[in-house]
Short mmCIF file of C-alpha atoms and ligand atoms in Angstrom, two decimals:
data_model
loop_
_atom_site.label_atom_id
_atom_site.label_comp_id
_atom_site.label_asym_id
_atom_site.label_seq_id
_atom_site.Cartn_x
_atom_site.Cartn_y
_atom_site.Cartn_z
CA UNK A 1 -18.98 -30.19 -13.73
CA UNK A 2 -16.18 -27.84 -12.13
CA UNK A 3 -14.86 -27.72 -15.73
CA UNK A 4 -18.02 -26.05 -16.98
CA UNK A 5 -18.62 -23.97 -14.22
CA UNK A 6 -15.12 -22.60 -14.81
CA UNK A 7 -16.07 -21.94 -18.91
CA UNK A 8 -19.53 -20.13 -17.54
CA UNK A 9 -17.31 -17.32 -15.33
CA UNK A 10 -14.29 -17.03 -18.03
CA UNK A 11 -17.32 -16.13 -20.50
CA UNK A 12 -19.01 -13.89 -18.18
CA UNK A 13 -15.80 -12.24 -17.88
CA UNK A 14 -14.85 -12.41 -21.60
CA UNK A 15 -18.04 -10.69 -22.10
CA UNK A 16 -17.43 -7.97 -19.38
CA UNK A 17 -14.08 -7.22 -20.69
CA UNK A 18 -15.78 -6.92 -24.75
CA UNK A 19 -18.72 -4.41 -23.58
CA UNK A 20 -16.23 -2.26 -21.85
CA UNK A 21 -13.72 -2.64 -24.71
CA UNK A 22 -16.40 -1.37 -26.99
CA UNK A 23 -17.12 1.53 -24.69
CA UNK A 24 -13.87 2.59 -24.49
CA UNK A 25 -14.24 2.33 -28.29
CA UNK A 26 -17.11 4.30 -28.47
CA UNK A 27 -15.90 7.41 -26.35
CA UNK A 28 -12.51 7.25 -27.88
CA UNK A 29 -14.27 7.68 -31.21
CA UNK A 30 -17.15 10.36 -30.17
CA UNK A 31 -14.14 12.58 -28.86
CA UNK A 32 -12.11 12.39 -32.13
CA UNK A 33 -14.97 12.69 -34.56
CA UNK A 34 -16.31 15.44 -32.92
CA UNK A 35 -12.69 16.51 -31.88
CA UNK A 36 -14.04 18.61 -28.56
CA UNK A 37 -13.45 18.74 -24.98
CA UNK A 38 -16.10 18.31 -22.52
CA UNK A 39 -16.57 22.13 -22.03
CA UNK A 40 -17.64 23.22 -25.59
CA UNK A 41 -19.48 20.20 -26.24
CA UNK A 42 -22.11 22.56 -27.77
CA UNK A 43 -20.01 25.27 -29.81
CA UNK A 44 -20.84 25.99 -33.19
CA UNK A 45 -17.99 24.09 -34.33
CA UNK A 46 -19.09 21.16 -32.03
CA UNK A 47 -22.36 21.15 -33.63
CA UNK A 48 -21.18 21.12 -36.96
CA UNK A 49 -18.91 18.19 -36.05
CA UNK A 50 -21.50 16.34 -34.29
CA UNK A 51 -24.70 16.34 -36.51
CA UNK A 52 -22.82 17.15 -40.24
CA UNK A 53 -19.24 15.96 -40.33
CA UNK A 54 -20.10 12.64 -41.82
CA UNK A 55 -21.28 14.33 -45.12
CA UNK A 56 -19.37 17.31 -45.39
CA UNK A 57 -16.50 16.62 -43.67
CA UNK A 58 -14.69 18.80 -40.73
CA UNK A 59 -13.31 21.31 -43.16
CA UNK A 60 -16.89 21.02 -45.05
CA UNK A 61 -15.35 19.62 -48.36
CA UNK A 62 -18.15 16.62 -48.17
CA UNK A 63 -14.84 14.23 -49.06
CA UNK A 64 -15.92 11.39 -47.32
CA UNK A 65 -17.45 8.05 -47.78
CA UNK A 66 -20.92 9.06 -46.74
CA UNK A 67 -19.78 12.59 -48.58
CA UNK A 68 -19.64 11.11 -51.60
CA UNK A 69 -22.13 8.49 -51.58
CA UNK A 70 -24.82 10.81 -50.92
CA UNK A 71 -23.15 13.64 -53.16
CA UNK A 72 -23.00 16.24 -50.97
CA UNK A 73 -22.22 19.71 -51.25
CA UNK A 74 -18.47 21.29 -50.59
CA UNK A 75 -19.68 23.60 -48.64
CA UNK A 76 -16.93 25.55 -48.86
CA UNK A 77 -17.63 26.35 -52.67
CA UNK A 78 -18.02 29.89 -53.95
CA UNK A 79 -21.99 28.53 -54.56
CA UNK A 80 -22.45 27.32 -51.00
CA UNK A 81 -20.33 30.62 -50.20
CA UNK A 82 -23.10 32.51 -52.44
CA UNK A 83 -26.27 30.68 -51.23
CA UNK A 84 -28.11 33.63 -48.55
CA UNK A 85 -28.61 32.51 -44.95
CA UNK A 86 -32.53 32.14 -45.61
CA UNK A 87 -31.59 29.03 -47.81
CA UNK A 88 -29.16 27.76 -45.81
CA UNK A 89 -31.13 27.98 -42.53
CA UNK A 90 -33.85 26.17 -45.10
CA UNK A 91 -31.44 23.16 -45.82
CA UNK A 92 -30.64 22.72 -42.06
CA UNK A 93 -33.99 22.54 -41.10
CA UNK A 94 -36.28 20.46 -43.85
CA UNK A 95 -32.86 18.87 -45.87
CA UNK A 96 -32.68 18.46 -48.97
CA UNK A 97 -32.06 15.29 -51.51
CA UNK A 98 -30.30 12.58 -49.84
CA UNK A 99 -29.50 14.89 -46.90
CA UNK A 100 -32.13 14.70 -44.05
CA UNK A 101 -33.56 17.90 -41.96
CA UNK A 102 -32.44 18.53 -38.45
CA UNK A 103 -35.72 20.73 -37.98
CA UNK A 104 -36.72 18.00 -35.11
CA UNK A 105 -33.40 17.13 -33.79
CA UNK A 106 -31.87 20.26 -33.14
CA UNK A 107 -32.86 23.84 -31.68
CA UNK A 108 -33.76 26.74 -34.34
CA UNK A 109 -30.80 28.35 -32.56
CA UNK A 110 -28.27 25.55 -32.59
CA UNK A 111 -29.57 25.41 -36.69
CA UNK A 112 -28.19 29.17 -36.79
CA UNK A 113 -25.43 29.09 -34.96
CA UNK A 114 -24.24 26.03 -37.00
CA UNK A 115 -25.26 27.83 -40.62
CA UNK A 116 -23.23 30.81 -39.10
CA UNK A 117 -19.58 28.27 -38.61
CA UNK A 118 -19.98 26.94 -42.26
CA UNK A 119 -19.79 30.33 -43.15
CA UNK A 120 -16.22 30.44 -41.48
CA UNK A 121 -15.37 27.11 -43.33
C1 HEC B 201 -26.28 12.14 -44.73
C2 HEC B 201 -25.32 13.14 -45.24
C3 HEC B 201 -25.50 14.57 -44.82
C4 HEC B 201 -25.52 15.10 -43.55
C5 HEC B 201 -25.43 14.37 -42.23
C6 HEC B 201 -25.61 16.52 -43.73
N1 HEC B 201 -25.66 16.84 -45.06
FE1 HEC B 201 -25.77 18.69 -45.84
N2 HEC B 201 -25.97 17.92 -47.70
C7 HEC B 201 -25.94 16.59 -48.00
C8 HEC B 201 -26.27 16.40 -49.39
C9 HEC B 201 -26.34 15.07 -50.13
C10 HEC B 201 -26.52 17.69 -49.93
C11 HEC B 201 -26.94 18.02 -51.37
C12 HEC B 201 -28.46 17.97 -51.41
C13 HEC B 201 -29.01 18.18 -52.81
O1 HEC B 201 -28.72 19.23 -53.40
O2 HEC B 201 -29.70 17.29 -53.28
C14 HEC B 201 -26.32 18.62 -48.83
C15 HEC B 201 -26.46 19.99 -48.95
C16 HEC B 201 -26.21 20.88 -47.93
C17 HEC B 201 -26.27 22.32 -48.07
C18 HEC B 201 -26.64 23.11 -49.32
C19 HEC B 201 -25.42 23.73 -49.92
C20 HEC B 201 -25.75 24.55 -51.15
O3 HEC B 201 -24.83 25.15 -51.70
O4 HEC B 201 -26.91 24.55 -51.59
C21 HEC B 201 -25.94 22.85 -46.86
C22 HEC B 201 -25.85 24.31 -46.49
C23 HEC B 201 -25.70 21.73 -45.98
N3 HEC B 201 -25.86 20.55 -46.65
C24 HEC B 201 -25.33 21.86 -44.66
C25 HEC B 201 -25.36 20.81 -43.75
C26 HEC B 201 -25.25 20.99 -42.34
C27 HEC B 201 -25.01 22.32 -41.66
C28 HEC B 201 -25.38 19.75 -41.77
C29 HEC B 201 -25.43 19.40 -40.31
C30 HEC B 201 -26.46 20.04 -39.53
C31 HEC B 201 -25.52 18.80 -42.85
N4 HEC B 201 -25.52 19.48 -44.04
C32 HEC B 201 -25.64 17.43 -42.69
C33 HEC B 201 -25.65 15.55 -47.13
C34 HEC B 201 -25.61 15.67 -45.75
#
């Protein structure tokens, strides 16, 4: 009896000490994937590591696993570099292929400010 009741709390604990293990996880990974500090948590570049990183990479060469699975675009190539804001601003917004639109997600003016840092990429 005192035997199980001992196994009940060293669970409860067990699973007190996993969720907050995984939470630690989880923050420690949202700060380096997106690689910013609390106070520009919504800079272009913050964006750009927040919402398209996992394609195209943080230095937009798309070499990653989800980069190349979904064969996405270096978008630091002269084409991407040639492509006029209109389109790009199109791509963000409705996607394209295998990539999905951020139309809903995201403000028109976070979408600009965003196509404006791959630009700098
Ligand atoms: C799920 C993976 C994925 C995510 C996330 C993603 N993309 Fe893409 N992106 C792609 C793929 C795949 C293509 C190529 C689409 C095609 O041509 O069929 C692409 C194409 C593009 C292009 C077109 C480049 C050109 O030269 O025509 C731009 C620009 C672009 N992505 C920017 C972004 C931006 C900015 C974000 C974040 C807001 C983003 N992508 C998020 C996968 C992704």
């Amino acid at each position: 009896m005192k035997k199980a009741h001992i196994m009940k709390n060293s669970i409860k604990l067990f699973v007190v000490a996993a969720v907050a293990a995984v939470g630690a996880i989880g923050i420690g990974s949202a700060a380096t994937e997106t690689g910013f500090a609390s106070g520009e948590a919504s800079s272009p570049r913050s964006l750009y590591l927040q919402h398209c990183s996992k394609c195209h990479g943080a230095d937009g060469r798309a070499d990653t696993p989800k980069g190349r699975e979904t064969d996405a675009d270096d978008l630091t190539s002269a084409s991407t570099k040639r492509a006029s804001t209109a389109k790009i601003l199109r791509v963000i917004t409705a996607g394209k292929g295998d990539m999905p639109g951020f139309g809903k997600k995201l403000t028109a003016a976070q979408i600009r400010q965003i196509a404006g840092y791959i630009r700098t990429l």
